[in-house]
Coordinates of C-alpha atoms in Angstrom, one line a residue:
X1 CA -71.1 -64.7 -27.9
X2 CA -67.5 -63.6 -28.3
X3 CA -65.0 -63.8 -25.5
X4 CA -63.5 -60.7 -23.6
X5 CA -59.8 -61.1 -24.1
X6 CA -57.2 -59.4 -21.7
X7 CA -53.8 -59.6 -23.0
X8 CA -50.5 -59.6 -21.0
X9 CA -47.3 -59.1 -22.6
X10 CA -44.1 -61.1 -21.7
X11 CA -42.5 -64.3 -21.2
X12 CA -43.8 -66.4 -18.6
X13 CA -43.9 -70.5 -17.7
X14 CA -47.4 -70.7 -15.5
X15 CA -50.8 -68.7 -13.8
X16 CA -52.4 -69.1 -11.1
X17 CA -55.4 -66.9 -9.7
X18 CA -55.9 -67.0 -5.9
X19 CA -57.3 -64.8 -2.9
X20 CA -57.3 -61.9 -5.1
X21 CA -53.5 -62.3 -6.4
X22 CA -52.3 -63.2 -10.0
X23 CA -49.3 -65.0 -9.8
X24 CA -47.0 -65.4 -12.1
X25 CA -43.9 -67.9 -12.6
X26 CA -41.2 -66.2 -15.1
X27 CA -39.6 -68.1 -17.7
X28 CA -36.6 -67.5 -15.8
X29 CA -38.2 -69.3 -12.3
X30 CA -38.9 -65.8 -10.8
X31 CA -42.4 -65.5 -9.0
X32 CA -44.3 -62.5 -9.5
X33 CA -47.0 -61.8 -7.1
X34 CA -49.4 -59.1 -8.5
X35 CA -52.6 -57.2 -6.7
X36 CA -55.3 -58.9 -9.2
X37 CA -57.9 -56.5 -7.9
X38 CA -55.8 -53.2 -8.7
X39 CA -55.0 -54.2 -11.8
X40 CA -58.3 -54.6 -13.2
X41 CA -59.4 -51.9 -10.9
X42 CA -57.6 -49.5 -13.4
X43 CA -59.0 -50.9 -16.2
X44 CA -62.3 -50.3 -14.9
X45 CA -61.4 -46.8 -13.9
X46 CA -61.0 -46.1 -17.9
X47 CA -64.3 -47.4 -19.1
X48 CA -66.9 -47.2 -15.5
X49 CA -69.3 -48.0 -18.2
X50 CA -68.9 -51.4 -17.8
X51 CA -68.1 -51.6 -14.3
X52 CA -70.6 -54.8 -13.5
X53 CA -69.3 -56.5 -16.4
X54 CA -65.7 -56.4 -15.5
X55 CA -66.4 -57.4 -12.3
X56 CA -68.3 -60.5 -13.5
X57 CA -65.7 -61.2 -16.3
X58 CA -62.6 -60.9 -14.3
X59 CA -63.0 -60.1 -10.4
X60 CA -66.0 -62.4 -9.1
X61 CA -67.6 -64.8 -11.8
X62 CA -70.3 -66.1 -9.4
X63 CA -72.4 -63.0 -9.3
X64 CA -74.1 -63.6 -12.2
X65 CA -74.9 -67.5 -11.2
X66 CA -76.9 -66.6 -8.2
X67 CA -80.8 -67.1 -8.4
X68 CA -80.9 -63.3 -7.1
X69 CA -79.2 -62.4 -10.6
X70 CA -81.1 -64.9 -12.8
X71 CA -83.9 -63.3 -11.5
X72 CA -82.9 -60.2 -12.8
X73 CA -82.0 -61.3 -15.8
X74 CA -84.9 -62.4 -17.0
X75 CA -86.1 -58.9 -17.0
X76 CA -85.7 -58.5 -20.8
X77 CA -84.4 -54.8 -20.4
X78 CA -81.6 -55.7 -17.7
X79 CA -81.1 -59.0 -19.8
X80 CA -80.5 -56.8 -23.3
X81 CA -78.1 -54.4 -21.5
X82 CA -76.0 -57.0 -19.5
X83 CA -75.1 -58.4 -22.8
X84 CA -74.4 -55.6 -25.1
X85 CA -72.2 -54.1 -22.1
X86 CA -70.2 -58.2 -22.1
X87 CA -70.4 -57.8 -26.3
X88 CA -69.1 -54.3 -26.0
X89 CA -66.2 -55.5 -23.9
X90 CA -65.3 -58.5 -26.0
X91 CA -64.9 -55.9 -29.1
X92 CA -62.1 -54.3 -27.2
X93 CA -58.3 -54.6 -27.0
X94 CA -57.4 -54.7 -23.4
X95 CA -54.2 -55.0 -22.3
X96 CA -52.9 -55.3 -18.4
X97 CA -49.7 -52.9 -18.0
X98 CA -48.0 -53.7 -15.3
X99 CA -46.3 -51.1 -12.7
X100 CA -43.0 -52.9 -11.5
X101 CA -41.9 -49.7 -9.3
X102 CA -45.5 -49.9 -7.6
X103 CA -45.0 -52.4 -4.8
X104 CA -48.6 -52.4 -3.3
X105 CA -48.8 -53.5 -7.0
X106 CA -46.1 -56.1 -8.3
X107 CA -43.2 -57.9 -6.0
X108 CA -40.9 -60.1 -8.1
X109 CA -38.5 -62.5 -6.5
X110 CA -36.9 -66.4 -6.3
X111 CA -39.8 -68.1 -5.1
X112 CA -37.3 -71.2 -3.7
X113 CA -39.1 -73.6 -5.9
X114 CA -37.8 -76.4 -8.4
X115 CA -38.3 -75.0 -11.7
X116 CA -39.7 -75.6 -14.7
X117 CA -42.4 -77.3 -13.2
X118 CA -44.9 -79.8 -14.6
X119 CA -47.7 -78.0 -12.8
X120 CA -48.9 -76.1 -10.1
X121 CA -51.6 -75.7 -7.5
X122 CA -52.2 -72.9 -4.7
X123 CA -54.3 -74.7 -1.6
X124 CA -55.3 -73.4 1.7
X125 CA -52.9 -70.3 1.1
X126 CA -50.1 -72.8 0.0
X127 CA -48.2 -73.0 -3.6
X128 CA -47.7 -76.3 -4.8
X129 CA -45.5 -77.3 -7.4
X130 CA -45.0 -80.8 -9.2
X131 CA -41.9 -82.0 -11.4
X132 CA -39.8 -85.3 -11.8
X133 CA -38.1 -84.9 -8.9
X134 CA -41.5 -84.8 -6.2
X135 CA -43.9 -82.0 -5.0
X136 CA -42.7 -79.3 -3.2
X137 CA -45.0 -76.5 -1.2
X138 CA -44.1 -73.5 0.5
X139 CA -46.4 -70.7 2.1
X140 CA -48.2 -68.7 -1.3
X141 CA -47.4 -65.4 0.4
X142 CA -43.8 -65.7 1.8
X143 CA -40.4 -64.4 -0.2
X144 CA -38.4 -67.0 2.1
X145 CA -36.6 -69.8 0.4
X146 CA -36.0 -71.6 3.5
X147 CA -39.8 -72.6 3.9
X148 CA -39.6 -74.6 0.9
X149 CA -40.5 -78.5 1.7
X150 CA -40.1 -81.4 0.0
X151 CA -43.6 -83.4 0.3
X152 CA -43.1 -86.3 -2.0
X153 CA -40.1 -87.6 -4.2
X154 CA -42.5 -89.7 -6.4
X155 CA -42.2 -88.0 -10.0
X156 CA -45.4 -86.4 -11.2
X157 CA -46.4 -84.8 -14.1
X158 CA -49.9 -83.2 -13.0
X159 CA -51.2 -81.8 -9.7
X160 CA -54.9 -81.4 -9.0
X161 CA -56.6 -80.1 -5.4
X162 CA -60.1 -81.3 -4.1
X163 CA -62.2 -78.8 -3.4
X164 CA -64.1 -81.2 -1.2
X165 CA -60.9 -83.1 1.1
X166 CA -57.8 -81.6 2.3
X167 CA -56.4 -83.9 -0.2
X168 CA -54.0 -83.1 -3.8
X169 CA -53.9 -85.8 -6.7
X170 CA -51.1 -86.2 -8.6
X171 CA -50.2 -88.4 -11.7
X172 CA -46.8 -90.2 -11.4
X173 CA -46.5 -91.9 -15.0
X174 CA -46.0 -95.7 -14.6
X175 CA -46.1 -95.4 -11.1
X176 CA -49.6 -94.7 -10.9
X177 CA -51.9 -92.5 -9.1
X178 CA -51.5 -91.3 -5.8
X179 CA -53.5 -89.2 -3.0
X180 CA -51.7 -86.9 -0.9
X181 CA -53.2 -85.3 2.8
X182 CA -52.2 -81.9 3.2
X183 CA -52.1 -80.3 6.7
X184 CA -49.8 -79.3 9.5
X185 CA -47.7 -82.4 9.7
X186 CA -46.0 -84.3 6.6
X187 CA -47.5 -87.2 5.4
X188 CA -46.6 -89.8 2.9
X189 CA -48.1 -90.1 -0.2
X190 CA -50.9 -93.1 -0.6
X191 CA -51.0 -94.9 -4.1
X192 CA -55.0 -94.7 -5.5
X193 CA -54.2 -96.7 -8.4
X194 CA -51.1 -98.5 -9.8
X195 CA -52.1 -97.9 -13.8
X196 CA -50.2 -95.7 -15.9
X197 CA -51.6 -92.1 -15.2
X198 CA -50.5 -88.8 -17.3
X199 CA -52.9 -86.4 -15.6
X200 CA -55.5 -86.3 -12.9
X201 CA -58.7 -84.5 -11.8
X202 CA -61.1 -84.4 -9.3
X203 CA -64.7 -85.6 -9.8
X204 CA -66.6 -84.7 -6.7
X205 CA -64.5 -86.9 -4.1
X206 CA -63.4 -89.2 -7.2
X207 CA -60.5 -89.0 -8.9
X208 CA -60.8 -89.0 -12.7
X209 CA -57.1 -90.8 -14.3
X210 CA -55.4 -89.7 -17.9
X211 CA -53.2 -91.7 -19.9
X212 CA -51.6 -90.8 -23.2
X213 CA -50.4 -94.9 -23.4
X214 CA -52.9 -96.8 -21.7
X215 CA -56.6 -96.8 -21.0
X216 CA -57.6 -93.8 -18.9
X217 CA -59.7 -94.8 -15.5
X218 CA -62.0 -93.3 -12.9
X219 CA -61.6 -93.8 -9.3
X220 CA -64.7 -94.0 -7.6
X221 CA -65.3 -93.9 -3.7
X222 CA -68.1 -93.8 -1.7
X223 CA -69.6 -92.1 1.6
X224 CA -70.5 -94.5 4.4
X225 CA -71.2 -93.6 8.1
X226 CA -68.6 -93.7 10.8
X227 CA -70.8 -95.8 12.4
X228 CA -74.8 -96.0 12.9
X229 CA -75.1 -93.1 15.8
X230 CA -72.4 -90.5 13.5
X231 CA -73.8 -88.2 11.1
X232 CA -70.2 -88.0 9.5
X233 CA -69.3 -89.7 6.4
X234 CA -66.2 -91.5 5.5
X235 CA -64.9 -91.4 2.0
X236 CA -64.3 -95.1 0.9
X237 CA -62.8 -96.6 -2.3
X238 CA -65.3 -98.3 -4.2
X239 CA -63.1 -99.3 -7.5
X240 CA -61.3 -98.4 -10.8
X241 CA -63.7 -97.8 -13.5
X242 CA -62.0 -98.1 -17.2
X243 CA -62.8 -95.6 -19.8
X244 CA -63.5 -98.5 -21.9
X245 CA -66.4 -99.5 -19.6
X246 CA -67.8 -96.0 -19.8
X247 CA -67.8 -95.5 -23.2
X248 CA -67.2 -98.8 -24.6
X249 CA -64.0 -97.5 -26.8
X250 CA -60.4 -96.8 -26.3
X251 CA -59.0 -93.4 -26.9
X252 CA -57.7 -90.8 -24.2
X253 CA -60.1 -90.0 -21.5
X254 CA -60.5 -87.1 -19.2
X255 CA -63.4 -86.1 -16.5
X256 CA -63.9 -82.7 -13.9
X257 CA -66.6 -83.0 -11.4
X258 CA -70.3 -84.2 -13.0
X259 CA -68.6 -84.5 -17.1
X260 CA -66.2 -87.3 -17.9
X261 CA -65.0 -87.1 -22.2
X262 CA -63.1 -89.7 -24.2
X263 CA -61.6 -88.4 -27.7
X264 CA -62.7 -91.3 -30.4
X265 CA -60.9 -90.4 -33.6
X266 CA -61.5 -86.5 -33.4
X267 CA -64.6 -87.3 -31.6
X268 CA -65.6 -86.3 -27.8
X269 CA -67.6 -89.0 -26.6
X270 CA -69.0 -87.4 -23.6
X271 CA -71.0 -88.4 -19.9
X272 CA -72.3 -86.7 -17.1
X273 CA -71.3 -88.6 -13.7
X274 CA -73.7 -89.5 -11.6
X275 CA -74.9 -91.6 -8.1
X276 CA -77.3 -93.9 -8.1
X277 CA -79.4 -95.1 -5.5
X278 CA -76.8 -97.3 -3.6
X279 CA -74.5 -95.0 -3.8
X280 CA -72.5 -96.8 -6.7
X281 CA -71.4 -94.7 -9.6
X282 CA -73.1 -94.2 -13.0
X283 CA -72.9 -92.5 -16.1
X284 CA -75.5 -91.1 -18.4
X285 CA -74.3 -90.8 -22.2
X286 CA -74.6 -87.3 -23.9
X287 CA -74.1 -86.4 -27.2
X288 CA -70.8 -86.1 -28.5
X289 CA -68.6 -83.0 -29.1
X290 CA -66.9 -82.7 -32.7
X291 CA -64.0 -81.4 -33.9
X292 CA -61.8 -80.3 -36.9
X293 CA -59.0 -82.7 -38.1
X294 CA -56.7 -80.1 -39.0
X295 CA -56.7 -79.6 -35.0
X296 CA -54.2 -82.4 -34.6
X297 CA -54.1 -85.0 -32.2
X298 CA -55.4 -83.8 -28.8
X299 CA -52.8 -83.2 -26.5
X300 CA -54.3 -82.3 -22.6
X301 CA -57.6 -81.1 -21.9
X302 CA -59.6 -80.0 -19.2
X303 CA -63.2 -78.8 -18.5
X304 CA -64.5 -75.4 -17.0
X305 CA -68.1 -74.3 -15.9
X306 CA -67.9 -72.3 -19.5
X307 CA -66.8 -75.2 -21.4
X308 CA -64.6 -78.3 -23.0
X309 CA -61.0 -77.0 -23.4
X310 CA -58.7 -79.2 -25.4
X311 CA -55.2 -78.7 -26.1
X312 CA -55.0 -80.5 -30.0
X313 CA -51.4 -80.1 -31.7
X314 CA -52.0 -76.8 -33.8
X315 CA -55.0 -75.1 -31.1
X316 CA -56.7 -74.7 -28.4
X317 CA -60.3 -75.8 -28.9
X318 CA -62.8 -74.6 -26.6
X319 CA -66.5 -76.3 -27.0
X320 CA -68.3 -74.0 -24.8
X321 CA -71.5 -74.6 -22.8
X322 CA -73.9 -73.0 -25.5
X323 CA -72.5 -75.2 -28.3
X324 CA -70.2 -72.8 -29.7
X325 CA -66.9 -73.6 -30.6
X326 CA -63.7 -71.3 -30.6
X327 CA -60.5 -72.4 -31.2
X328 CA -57.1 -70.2 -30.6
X329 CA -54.4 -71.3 -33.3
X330 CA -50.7 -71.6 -31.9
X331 CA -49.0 -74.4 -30.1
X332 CA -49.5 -72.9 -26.4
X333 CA -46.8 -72.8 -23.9
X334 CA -49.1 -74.1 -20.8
X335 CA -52.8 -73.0 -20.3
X336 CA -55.1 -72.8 -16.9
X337 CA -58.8 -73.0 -15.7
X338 CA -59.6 -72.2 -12.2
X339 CA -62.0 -74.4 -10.9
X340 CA -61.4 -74.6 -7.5
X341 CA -61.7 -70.4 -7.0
X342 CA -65.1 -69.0 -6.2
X343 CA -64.3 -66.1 -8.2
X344 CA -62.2 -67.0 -11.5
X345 CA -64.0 -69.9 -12.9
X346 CA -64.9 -68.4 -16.5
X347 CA -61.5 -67.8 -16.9
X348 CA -59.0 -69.5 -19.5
X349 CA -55.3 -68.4 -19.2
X350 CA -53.1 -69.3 -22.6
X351 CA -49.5 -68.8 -22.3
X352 CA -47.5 -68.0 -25.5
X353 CA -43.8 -67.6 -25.6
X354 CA -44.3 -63.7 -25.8
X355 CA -47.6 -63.3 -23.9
X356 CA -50.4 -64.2 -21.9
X357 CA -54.3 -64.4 -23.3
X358 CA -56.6 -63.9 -20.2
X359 CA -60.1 -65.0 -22.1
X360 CA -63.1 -64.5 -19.8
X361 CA -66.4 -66.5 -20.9
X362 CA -69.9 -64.9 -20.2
X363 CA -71.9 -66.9 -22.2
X364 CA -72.5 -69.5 -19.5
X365 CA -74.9 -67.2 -17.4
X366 CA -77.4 -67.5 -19.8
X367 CA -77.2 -71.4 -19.7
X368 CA -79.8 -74.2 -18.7
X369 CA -77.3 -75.8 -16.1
X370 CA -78.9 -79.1 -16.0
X371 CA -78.8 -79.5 -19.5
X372 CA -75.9 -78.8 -21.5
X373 CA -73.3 -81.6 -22.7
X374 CA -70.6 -79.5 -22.5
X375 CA -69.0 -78.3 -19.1
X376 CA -69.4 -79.3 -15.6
X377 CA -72.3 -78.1 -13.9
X378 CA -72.3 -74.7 -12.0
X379 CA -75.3 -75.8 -9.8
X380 CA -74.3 -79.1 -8.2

C-alpha cells in the first residue's frame, strides 16, 4: 500500500502537530502557528470524494482503529472501497498552500525561544524546547516572549513526553539521563541514569536510552502500592537493562512503548517489551528487520504505530507494520512522529531544506496488532 503524501513548500527547522494546530519553527526561529483543521478542510472541499479518508489520513487517525470500524471493515464491500478511496489519494499530488493574510488561518511571530533547537515537545498545552544550553517552555498558544522559562541548564540533545506521568525525558550526552516533573511550580531535574545518552523514549512508564558511543540501556520501573489499603500505584525504579543483555550484541539501540530494536551490522534485531508475572521486565525476541547497505550508517530512529522509521546516512527507511519497506532518499533536515496525539499517529513529517513531506500511513488499519514485529502496538 502506497503512502498519501502532502507536500509543504518552504524552509523550515521543526513540526509539531497538537490540539488541532500545525506548528511550525522557521529556519529563521519564527514560529508559525497554523489552523491544521482548515487547512485540510480545503483540501477536502476539492475532492468530497474522499472525505472519510482524509479525515483518517490527516485529521483523526484513530477512527479507523476502533472495534466499531474493524467491524465494518470486514464487510468486504466497505473494506474494497476504503482502500481504493486511501489508494486513490496516495496517487495524488497534494500540496498545502498556505494563506498568510488569513489570520483565523496562519499567525507568524518570535516565539521567545532559544533557537535552533535540538528538539521539541508540546505537553499539556506547553512548547518545549531542548538545546545545549537547557530546556526552556513557554505557554503553546501565547505570542509573549516574556513567558519564556528556563526549566533546566543541563544540555540535552533529545526531549521526549510520557504519555502516562506528567514527566519529560531528556538525553544530556555524558551527563546521562534525566527525568523532569512538569507542573505549576519549577522543579529540578532528577538524573535516571548516569550513562552516556544521545536520545530518549518512553516505553510505557520506562524510559528507553540511545547512545551513538556507548551501549544503549533501558530503564525499567515498576508499580507498587502506596501502601496495602491504597489502590494507587507508585512508579519505582527497578534497574538499567543494557542492550547487550537484551539482544546479546552491541550496536545502537532504540525502543517506544511495547518494541525495543538494536541495529547489528545493517540488521534490526528487534523485541517486544513485556511484564512478567512479578512485575519484572521481559523481552520476547522477534524476527529481525533488514536493510540495504547503500542506506548508510543509521543515524536516529524512532518507531510509530505504522512502523520502524530510521534515519540511515543517504534515507529515510521506513519498515512498516505489513512488512513493507519504503525508503525516502535525501539527507533530511529533521523528521517527526506523533505518538503522544490521539489523532496524528500515522503521520511521518520529513523536513528538506526547501520543503516539508507530510506522509500519512493507512496500511496499519488492516493489521493483526498482536502480531506484527514491526511498530508499537496500537491496542495496548
Amino acid at each position: 500500500m502506497q503512502n498519501i503524501t502532502l507536500t509543504l513548500n518552504g524552509e523550515y527547522w521543526d513540526t509539531q502537530l497538537y490540539s488541532r494546530k500545525l506548528y511550525l519553527f522557521g529556519a529563521e526561529g519564527q514560529l508559525i502557528i497554523v489552523n491544521w483543521d482548515e487547512v485540510i478542510g480545503g483540501i477536502v472541499a476539492k475532492i468530497p470524494q474522499h472525505n472519510v479518508t482524509m479525515h483518517a489520513a490527516f485529521l483523526e487517525s484513530d477512527i479507523l482503529y476502533s472495534r466499531s470500524a474493524k467491524l465494518m471493515l470486514k464487510d468486504p464491500a466497505i473494506n474494497t472501497y476504503v482502500l481504493n478511496s486511501f489508494s486513490m489519494l496516495a496517487s495524488q499530488d497534494l500540496e498545502i498552500s498556505l494563506n498568510r493574510y488569513n489570520k483565523t488561518q496562519y499567525v507568524e511571530f518570535d516565539s521567545g525561544l532559544p533557537f535552533p533547537h535540538s528538539d521539541s515537545e508540546i505537553y499539556y498545552n506547553n512548547l518545549y524546547v531542548s538545546l545545549r544550553d537547557g530546556i526552556y517552555s513557554k505557554p503553546s498558544s501565547t505570542r509573549k516572549k516574556n513567558q519564556t522559562v528556563r526549566l533546566s541548564d543541563i544540555p540535552s540533545s533529545s526531549i521526549k513526553a510520557s504519555n502516562q506521568y506528567s514527566s519529560l525525558a531528556f538525553a544530556a550526552g555524558q551527563e546521562g539521563l534525566y527525568e523532569l516533573r512538569v507542573g505549576n511550580e519549577k522543579v529540578d531535574a532528577k538524573i535516571v541514569s548516569k550513562n552516556h545518552c544521545s536520545e530518549c523514549n518512553w516505553s510505557y512508564f520506562n524510559i528507553s536510552g540511545t547512545s551513538h558511543v556507548s551501549d544503549s540501556f533501558f530503564v525499567a520501573f515498576k508499580k507498587e502500592s502506596v501502601n496495602k489499603s491504597s489502590q494507587k500505584k507508585m512508579r519505582i525504579f527497578d534497574r538499567v537493562i543494557s542492550a547487550e543483555e537484551i539482544f546479546g550484541a552491541r550496536g545502537y539501540s532504540w525502543g517506544v512503548h511495547d518494541k525495543v530494536y538494536m541495529d547489528v551490522g545493517g540488521k534490526i534485531e528487534a523485541a517486544q517489551y513485556y511484564q512478567s508475572k512479578d512485575k519484572s521486565p521481559k523481552f520476547k525476541r522477534l524476527p529481525p528487520l533488514e536493510l540495504q547497505d547503500w542506506k548508510g550508517e543509521v543515524v536516529s530512529a524512532g518507531v510509530a504505530p505504522f512502523g520502524t522509521i530510521i534515519e540511515c546516512e543517504n534515507a529515510i527507511v521506513v519498515v512498516c507494520s505489513d512488512g513493507v519497506v519504503k525508503t525516502f532518499p535525501g539527507e533530511p533536515v529533521n523528521w517527526r512522529v506523533f505518538n503522544n496525539t490521539q489523532y496524528y499517529r500515522n503521520q511521518l513529517h520529513i523536513i528538506y531544506d526547501d520543503k516539508i513531506e507530510i506522509h500519512s500511513f493507512y496500511h496499519d488499519y488492516f493489521v493483526d496488532q498482536k502480531v506484527k514485529n514491526s511498530g508499537i502496538d496500537v491496542e495496548r
